[in-house]
Coordinates of N, CA and C and ligand atoms in Angstrom, one line a residue:
X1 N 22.7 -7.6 3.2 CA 22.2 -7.9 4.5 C 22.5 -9.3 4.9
X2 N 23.1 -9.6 5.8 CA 23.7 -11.0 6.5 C 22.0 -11.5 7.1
X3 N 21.9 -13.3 6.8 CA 20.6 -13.4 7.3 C 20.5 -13.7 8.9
X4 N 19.6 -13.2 9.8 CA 19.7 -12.9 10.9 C 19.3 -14.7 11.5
X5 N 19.9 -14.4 12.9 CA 20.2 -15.9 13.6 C 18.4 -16.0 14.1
X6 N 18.2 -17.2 13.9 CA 17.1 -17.7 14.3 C 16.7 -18.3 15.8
X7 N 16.0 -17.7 16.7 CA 16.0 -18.3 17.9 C 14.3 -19.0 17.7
X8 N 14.2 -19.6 18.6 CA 12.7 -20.4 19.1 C 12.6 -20.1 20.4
X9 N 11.4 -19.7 21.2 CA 11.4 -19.3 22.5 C 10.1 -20.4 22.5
X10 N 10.0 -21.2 23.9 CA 9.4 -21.8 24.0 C 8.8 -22.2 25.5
X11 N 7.7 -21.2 25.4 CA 7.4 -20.8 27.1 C 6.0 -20.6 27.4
X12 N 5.4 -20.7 27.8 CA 4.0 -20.4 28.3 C 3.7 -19.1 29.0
X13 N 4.6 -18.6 29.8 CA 3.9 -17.4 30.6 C 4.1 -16.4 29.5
X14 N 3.7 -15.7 29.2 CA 3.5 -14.6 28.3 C 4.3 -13.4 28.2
X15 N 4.3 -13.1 29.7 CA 5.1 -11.9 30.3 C 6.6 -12.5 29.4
X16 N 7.1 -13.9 30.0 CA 8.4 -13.6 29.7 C 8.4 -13.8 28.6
X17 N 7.8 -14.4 28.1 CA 7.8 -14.8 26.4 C 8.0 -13.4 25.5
X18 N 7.0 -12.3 26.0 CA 7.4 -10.9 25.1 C 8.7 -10.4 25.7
X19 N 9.3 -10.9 26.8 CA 10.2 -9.7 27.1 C 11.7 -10.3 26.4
X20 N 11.7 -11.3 26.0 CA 12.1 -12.4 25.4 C 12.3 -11.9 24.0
X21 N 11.4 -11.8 23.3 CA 10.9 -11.9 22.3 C 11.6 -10.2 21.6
X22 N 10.8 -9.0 22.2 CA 11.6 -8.1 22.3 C 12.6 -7.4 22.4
X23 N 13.2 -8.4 23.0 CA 14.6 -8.3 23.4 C 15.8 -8.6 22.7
X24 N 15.2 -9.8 22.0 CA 16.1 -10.3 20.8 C 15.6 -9.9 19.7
X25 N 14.7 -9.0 19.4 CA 14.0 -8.7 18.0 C 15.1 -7.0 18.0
X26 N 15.1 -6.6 19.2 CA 16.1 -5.6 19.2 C 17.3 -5.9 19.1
X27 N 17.8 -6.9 19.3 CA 18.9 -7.2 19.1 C 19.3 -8.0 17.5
X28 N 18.3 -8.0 16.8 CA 18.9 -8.7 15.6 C 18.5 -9.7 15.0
X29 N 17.6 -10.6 16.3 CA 17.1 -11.9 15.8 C 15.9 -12.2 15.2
X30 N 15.8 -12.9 15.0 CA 14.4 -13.4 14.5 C 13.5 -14.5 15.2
X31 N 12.6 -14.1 15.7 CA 12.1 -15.3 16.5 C 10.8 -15.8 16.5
X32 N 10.9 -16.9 16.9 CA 9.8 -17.8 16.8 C 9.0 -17.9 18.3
X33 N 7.7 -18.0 18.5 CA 7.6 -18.3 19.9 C 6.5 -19.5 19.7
X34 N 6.8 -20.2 20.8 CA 5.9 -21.7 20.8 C 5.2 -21.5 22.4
X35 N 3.9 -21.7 23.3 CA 3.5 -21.7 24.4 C 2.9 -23.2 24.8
X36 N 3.7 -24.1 23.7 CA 3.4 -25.4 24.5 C 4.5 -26.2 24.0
X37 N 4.7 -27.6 24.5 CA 6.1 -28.6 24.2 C 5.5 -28.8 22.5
X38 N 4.7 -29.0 22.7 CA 4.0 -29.6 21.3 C 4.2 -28.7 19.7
X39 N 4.0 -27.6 20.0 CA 3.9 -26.4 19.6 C 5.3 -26.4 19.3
X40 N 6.4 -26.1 20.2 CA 7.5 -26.2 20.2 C 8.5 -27.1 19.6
X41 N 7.9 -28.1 19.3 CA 8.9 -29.4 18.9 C 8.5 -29.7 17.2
X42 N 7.0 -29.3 17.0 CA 7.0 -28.7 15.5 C 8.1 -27.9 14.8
X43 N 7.8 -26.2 15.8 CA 8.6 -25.9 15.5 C 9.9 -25.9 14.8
X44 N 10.3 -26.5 16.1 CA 12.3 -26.8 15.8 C 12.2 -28.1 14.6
X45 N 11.2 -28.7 14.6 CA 11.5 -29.2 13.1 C 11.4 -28.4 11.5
X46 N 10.3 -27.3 12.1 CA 10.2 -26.6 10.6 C 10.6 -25.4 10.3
X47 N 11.6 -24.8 11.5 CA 12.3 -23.6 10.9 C 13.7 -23.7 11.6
X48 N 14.2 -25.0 11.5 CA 15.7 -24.7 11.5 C 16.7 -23.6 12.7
X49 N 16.1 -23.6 13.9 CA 16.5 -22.9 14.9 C 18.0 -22.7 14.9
X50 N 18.6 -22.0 15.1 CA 20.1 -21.5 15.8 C 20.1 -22.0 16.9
X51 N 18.9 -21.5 17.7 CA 19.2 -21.6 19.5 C 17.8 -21.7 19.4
X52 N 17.9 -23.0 20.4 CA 15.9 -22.7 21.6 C 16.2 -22.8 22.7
X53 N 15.0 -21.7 23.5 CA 15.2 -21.1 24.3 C 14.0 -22.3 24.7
X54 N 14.2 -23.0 25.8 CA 12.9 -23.7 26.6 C 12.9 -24.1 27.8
X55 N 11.4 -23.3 28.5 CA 11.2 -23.3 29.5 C 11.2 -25.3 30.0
X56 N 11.1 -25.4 31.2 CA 11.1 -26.6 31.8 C 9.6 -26.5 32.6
X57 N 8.8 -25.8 32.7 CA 7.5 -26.1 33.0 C 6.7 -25.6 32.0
X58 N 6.7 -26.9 31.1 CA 5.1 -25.9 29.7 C 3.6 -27.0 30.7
X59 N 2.9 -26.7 30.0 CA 1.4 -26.5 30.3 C 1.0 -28.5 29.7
X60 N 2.0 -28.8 28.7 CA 1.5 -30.2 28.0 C 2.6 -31.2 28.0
X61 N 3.7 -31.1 27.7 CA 4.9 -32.1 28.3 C 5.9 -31.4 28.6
X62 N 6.5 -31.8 29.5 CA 7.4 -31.4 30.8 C 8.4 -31.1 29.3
X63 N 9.5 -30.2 30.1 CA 10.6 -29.6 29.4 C 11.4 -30.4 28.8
X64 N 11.8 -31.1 30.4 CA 12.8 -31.9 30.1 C 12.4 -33.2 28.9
X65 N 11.0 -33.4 29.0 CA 10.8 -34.4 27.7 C 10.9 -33.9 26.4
X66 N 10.6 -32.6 26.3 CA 10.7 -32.0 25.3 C 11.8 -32.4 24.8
X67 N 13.3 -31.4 25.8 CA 14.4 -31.5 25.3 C 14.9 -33.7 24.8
X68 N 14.4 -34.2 25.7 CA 14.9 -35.6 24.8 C 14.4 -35.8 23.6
X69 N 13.5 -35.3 23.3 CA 12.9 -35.4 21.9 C 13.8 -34.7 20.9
X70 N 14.2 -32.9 21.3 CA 14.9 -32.4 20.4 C 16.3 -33.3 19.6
X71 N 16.8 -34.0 21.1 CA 17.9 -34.4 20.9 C 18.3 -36.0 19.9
X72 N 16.9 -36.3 20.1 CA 16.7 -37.1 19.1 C 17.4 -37.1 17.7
X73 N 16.7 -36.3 17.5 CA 17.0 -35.8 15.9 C 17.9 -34.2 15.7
X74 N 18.4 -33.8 16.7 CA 19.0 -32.1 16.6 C 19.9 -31.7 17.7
X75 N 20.8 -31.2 17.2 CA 22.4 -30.8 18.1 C 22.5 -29.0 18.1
X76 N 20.9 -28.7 17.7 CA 21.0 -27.3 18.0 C 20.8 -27.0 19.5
X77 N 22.0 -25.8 19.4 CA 22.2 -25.2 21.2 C 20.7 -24.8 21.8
X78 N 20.7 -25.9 23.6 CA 19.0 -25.8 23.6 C 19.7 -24.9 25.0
X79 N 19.0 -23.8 25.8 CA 19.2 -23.1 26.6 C 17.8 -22.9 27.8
X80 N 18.1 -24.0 28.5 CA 16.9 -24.2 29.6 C 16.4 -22.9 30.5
X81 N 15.2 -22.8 30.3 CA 14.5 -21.5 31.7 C 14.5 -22.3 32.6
X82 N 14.7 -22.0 33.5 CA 14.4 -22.8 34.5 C 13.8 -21.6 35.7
X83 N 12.6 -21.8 36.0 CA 11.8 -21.1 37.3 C 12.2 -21.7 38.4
X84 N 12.2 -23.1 38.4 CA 12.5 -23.7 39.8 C 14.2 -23.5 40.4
X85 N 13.4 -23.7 41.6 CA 15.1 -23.3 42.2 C 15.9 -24.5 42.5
X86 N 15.4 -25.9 42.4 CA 15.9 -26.8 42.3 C 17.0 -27.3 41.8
X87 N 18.1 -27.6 42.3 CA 19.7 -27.9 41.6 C 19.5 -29.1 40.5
X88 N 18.5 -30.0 41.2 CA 18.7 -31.5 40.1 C 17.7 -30.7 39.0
X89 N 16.5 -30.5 38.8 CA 16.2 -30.4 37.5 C 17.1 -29.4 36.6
X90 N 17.6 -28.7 36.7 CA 19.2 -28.3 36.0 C 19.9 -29.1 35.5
X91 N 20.8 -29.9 36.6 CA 21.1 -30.8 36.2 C 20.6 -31.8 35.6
X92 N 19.6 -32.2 35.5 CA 19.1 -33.0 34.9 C 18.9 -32.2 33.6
X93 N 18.3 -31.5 33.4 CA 18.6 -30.9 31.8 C 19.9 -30.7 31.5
X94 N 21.3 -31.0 31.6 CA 22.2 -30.2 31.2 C 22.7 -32.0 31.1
X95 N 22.3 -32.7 31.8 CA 22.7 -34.1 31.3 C 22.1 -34.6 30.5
X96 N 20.8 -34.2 30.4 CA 20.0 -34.3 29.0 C 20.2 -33.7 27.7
X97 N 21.4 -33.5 28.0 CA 22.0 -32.3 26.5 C 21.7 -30.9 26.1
X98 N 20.7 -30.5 27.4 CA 20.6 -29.2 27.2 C 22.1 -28.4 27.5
X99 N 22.4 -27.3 26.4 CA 23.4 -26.1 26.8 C 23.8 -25.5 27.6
X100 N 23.0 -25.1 28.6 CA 23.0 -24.2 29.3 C 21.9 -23.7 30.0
X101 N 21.9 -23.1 31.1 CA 20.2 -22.8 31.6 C 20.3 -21.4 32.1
X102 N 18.8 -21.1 32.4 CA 19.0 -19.6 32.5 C 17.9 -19.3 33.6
X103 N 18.0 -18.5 35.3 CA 16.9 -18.5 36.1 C 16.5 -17.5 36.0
X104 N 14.8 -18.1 35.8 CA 14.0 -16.8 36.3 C 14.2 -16.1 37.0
X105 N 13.9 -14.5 37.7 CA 14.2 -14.1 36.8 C 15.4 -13.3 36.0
X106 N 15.7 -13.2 34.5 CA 17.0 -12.4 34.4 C 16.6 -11.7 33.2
X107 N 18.1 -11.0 33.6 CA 17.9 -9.5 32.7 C 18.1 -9.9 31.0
X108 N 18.5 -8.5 30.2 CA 19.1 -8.8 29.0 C 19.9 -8.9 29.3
X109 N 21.1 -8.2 29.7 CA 22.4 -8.8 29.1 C 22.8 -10.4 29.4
X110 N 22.2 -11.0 30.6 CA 22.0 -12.4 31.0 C 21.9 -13.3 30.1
X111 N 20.5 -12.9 29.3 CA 19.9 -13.6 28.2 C 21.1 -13.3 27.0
X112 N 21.1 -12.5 26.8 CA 22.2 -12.2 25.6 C 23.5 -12.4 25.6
X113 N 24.0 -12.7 26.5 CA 25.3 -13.5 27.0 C 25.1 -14.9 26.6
X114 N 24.2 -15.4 27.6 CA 23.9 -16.6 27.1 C 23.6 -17.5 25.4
X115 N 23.2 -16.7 25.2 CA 22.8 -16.9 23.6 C 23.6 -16.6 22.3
X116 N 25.1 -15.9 23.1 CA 25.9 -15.6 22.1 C 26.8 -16.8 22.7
X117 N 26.7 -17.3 23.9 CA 28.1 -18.5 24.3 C 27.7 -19.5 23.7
X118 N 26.3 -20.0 24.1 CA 25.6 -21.3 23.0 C 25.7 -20.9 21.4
X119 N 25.7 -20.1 20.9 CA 25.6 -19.8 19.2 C 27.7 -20.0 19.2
X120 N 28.6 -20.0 19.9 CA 29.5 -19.4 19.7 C 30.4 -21.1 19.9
X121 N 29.7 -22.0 21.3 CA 30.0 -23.3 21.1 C 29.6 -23.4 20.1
X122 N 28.3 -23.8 19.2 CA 27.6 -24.8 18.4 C 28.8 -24.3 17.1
X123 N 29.4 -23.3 17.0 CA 30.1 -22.9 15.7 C 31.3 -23.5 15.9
X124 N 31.7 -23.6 17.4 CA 33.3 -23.7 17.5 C 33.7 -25.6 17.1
X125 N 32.3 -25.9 17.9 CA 32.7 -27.5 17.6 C 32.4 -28.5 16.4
X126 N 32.2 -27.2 15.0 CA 33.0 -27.7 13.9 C 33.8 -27.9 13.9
X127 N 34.0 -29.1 13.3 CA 35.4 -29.6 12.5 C 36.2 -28.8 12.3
X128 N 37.7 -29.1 13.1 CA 38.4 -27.7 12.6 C 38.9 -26.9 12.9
X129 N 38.0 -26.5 14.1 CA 37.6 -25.1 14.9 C 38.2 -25.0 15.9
X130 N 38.9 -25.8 16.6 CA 39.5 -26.0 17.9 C 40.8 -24.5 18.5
X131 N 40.5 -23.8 19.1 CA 41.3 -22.6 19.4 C 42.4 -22.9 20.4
X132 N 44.0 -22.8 19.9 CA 44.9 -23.3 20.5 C 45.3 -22.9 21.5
X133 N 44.8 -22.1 22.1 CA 44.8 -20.7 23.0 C 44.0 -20.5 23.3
X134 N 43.8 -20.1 24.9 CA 42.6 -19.6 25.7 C 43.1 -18.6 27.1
X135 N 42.7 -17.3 26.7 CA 42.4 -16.1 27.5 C 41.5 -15.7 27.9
X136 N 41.7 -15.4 29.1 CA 41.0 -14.4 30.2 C 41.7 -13.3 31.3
X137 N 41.1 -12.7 30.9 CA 42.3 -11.6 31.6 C 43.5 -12.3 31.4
X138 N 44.4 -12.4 32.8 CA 45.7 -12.5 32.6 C 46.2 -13.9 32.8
X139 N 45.0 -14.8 32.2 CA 45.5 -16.0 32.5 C 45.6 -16.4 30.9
X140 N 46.6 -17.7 30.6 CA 46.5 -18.0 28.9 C 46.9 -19.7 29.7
X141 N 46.0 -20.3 28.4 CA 46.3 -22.0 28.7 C 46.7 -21.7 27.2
X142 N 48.0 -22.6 26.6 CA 48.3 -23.0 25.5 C 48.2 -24.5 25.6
X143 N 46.8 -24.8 24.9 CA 46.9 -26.3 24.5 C 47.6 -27.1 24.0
X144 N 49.0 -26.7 22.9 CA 49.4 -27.1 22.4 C 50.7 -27.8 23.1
X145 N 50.9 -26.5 23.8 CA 52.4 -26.6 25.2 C 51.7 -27.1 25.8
X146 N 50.5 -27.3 26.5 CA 50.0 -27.8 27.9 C 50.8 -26.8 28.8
X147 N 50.5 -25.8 28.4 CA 51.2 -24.2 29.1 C 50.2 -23.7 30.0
X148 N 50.2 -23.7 31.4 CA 48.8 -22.5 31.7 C 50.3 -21.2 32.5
X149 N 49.6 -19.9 32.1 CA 50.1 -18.5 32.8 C 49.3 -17.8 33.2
X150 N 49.7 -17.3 34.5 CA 49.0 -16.0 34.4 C 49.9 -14.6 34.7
X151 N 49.6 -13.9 34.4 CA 50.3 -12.6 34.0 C 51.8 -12.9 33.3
X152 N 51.9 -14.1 33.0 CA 53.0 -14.4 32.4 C 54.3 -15.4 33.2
X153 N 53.5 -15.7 34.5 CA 53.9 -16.8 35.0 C 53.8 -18.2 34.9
X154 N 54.7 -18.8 34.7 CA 54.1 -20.0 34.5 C 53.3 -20.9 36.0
X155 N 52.2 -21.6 36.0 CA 51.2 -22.4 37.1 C 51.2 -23.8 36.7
X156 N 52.3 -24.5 37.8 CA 52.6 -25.6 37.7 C 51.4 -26.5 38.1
X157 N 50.9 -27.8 36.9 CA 49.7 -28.2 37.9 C 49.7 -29.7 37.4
X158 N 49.3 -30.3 38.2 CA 49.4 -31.9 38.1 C 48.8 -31.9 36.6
X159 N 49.0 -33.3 36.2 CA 48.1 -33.7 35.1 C 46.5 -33.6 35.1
X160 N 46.1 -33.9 36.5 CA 44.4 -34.0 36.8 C 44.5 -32.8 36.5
X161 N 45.1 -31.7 37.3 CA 44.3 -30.4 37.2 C 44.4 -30.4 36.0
X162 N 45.7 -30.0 35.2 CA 45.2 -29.4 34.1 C 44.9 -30.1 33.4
X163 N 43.9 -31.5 33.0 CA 42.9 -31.5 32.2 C 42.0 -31.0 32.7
X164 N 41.4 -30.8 34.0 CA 40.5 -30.3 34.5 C 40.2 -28.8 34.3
X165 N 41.1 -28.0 34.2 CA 41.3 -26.5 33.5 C 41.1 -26.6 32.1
X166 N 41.8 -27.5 31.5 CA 41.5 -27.4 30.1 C 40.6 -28.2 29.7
X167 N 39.5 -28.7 30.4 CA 38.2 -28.7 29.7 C 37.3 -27.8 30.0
X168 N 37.6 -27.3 31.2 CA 36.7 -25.9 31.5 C 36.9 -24.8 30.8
X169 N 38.3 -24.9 30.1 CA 38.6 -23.7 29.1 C 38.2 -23.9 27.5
X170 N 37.9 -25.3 27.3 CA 37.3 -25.4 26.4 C 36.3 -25.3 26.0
X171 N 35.6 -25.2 27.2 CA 34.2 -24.7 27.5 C 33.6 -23.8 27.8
X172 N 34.6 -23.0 27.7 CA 34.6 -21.5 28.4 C 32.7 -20.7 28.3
X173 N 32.3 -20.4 29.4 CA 31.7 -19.8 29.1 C 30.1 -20.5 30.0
X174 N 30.0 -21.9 29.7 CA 29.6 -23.0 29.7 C 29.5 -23.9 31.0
X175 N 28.4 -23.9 31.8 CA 28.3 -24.7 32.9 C 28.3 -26.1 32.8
X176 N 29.6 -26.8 33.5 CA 29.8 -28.4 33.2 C 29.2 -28.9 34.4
X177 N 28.8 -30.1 34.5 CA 28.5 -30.3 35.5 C 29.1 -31.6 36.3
X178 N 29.0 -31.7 37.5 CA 30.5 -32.5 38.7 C 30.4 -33.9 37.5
X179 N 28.6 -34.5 37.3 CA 28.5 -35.8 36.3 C 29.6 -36.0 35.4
X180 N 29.5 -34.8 34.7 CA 30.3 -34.7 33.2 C 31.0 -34.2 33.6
X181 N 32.0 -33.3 34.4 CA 33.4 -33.6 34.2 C 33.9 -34.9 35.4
X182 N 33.6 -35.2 36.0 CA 34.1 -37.0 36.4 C 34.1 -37.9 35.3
X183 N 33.0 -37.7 34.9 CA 33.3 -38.5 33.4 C 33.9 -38.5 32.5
X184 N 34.9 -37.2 32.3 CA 35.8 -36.9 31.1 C 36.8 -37.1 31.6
X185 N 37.1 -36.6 33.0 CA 38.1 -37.2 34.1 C 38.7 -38.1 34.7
X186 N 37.8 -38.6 34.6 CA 38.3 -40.1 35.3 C 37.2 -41.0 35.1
X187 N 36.8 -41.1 33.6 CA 36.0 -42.1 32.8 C 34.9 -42.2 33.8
X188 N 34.0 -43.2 33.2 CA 32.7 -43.3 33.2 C 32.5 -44.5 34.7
X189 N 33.7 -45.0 34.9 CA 33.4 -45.9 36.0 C 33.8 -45.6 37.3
X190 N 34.6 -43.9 37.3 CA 34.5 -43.3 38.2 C 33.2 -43.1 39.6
X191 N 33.8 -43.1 41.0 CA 32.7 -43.3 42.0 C 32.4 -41.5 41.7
X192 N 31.4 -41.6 41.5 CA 30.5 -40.1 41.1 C 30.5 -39.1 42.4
X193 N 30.9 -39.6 43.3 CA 31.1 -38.6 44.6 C 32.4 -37.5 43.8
X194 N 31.6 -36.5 44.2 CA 32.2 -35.0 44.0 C 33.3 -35.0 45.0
X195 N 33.5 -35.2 45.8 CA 35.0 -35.1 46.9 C 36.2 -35.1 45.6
X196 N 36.6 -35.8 45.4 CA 37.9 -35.9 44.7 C 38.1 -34.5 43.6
X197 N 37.1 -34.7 42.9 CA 37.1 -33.5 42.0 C 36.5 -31.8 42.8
X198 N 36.3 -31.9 44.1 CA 36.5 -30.4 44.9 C 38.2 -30.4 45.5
X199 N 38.3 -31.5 45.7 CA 39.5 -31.2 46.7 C 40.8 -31.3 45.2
X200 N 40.9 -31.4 43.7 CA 41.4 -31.1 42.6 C 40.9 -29.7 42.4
X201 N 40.0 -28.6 42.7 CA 39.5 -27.8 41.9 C 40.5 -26.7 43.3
X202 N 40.3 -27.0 44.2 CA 40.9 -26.4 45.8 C 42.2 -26.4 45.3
X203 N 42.6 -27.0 44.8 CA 44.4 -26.8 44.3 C 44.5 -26.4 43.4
X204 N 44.0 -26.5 42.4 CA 43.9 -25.4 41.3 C 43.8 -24.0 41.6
X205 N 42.6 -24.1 42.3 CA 42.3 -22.3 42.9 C 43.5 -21.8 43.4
X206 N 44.0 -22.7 44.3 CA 45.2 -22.0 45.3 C 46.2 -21.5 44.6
X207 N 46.8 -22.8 43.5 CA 48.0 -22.1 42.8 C 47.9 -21.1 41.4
X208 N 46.3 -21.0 41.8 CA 45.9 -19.7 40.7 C 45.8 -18.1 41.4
X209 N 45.9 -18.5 42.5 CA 45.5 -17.5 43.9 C 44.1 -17.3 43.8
X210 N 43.4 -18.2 43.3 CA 42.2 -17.5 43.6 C 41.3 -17.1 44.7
X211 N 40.6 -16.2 44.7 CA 39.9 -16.0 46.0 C 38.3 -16.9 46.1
X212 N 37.9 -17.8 46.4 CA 37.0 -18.7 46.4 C 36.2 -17.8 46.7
X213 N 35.6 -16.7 47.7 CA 34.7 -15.5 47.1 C 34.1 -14.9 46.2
X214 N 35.7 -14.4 45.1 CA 35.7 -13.7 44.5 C 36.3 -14.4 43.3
X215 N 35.9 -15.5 42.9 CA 36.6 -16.2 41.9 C 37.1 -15.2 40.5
X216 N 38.5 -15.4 40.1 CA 38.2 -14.4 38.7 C 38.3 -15.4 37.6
X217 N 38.4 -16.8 37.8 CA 39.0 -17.4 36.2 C 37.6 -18.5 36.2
X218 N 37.5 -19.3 37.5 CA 36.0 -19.9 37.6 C 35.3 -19.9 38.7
X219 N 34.1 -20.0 38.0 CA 32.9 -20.1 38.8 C 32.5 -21.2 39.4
X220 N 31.9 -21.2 40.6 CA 31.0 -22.4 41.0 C 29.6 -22.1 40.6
X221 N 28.8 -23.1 40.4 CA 28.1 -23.1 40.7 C 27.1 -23.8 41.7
X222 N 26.6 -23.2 42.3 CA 26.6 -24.5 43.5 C 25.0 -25.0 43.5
X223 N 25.6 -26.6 43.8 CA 24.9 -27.9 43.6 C 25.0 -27.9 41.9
X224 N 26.0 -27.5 41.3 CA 25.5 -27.8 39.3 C 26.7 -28.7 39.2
X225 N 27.7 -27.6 39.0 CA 29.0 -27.6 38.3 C 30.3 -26.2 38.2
X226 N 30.5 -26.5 37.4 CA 31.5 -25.1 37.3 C 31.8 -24.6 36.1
X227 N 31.8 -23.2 35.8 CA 31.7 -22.6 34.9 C 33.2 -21.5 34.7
X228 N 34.0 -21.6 33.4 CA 35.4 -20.8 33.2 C 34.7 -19.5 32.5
X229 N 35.3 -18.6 33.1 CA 35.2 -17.1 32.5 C 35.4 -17.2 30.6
X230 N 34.3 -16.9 30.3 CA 34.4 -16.5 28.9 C 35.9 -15.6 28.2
X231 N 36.2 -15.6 27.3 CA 37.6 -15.0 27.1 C 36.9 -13.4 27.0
Ligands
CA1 CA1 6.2 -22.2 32.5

């Protein structure tokens, strides 16, 4: 018997905490639940989590303090609840090193999507691990050529874009946000206005045909970032 992946759920309202809890106990995991920061941060010191799941409004210290704490000392994949509908405290957790976030309310497969892309980063970005190739449907970026196709055409794209594609592909799966890719982009002393990198992402889409409706290779997210179709 392979030993099963360890999650931490760390939430106060109860409802979601069992549906949570349930959910991934059917699916294989083993889990921990915490209903305070405090409670919580024990925790992920004494049982070695895979993944924590943490809400951003507990009852004793805010989420987001929480998560600086984790990050203190731990590089395990953290996956934010987030109730509020607010764009910055997202962002602000996802610049605070959280993985990824998840809105109230959502289903299983949501949750379990999620939890297999953060278990699936945290493995890849061993040493090592780097996949030279990235597919989705009928698009392939070969990192190696600095190749991007789709259905087997080749998609001519400036230099910006395609770093810009190929860090979203490296991330596949994974919501980046405008902060953090300006920053990978065009360094850290980049002017942080989002104009330059929409009106880069507009040309990309075009010469991918994509339909800005109906995106099929990426996602917006709006007011976060942008997110590449999982392979
Ligand atoms: Ca709460």
């Amino acid at each position: 018997m392979t030993q099963k992946l360890n999650v931490i759920v760390i939430e106060d309202e109860k409802n979601i905490c069992n549906f949570i809890q349930t959910t991934l106990e059917n699916h294989d995991y083993k889990v921990t639940t915490a209903a305070t920061g405090k409670e919580g941060l024990s925790c992920i010191t004494s049982c070695y989590p895979d993944v924590v799941l943490l809400d951003l409004g507990l009852p004793d210290i805010d989420g987001l303090e929480v998560l600086r704490q984790v990050r203190d000392f731990s590089t395990v994949p953290v996956i934010v609840i987030s109730a509020r509908i607010q764009e910055t405290e997202k962002v602000a957790a996802l610049d605070a090193g959280a993985d990824d976030y998840i809105t109230k309310p959502f289903g299983t497969s949501e949750l379990l999507a999620r939890i297999r892309t953060a278990l699936r980063h945290s493995q890849a970005s061993a040493p090592g691990k780097t996949e030279a190739v990235y597919r989705s449907g009928d698009l392939m970026i070969d990192f190696d050529k600095r190749l991007v196709t789709i259905a087997g055409q080749e998609i001519h794209l400036t230099q910006i874009e395609y770093k810009l594609v190929s860090l979203l592909a490296q991330n596949a799966g994974k919501v980046l946000t405008y902060d953090y890719i300006i920053n990978h982009i065009w360094g850290p002393y980049a002017d942080s206005n989002n104009q330059i990198l929409r009106v880069n992402m507009a040309h990309i889409r075009r010469k991918m045909g994509e339909n800005p409706a109906e995106p099929k290779y990426i996602n917006t997210e709006i007011g976060v970032g942008y997110r590449m179709r999982e392979e």
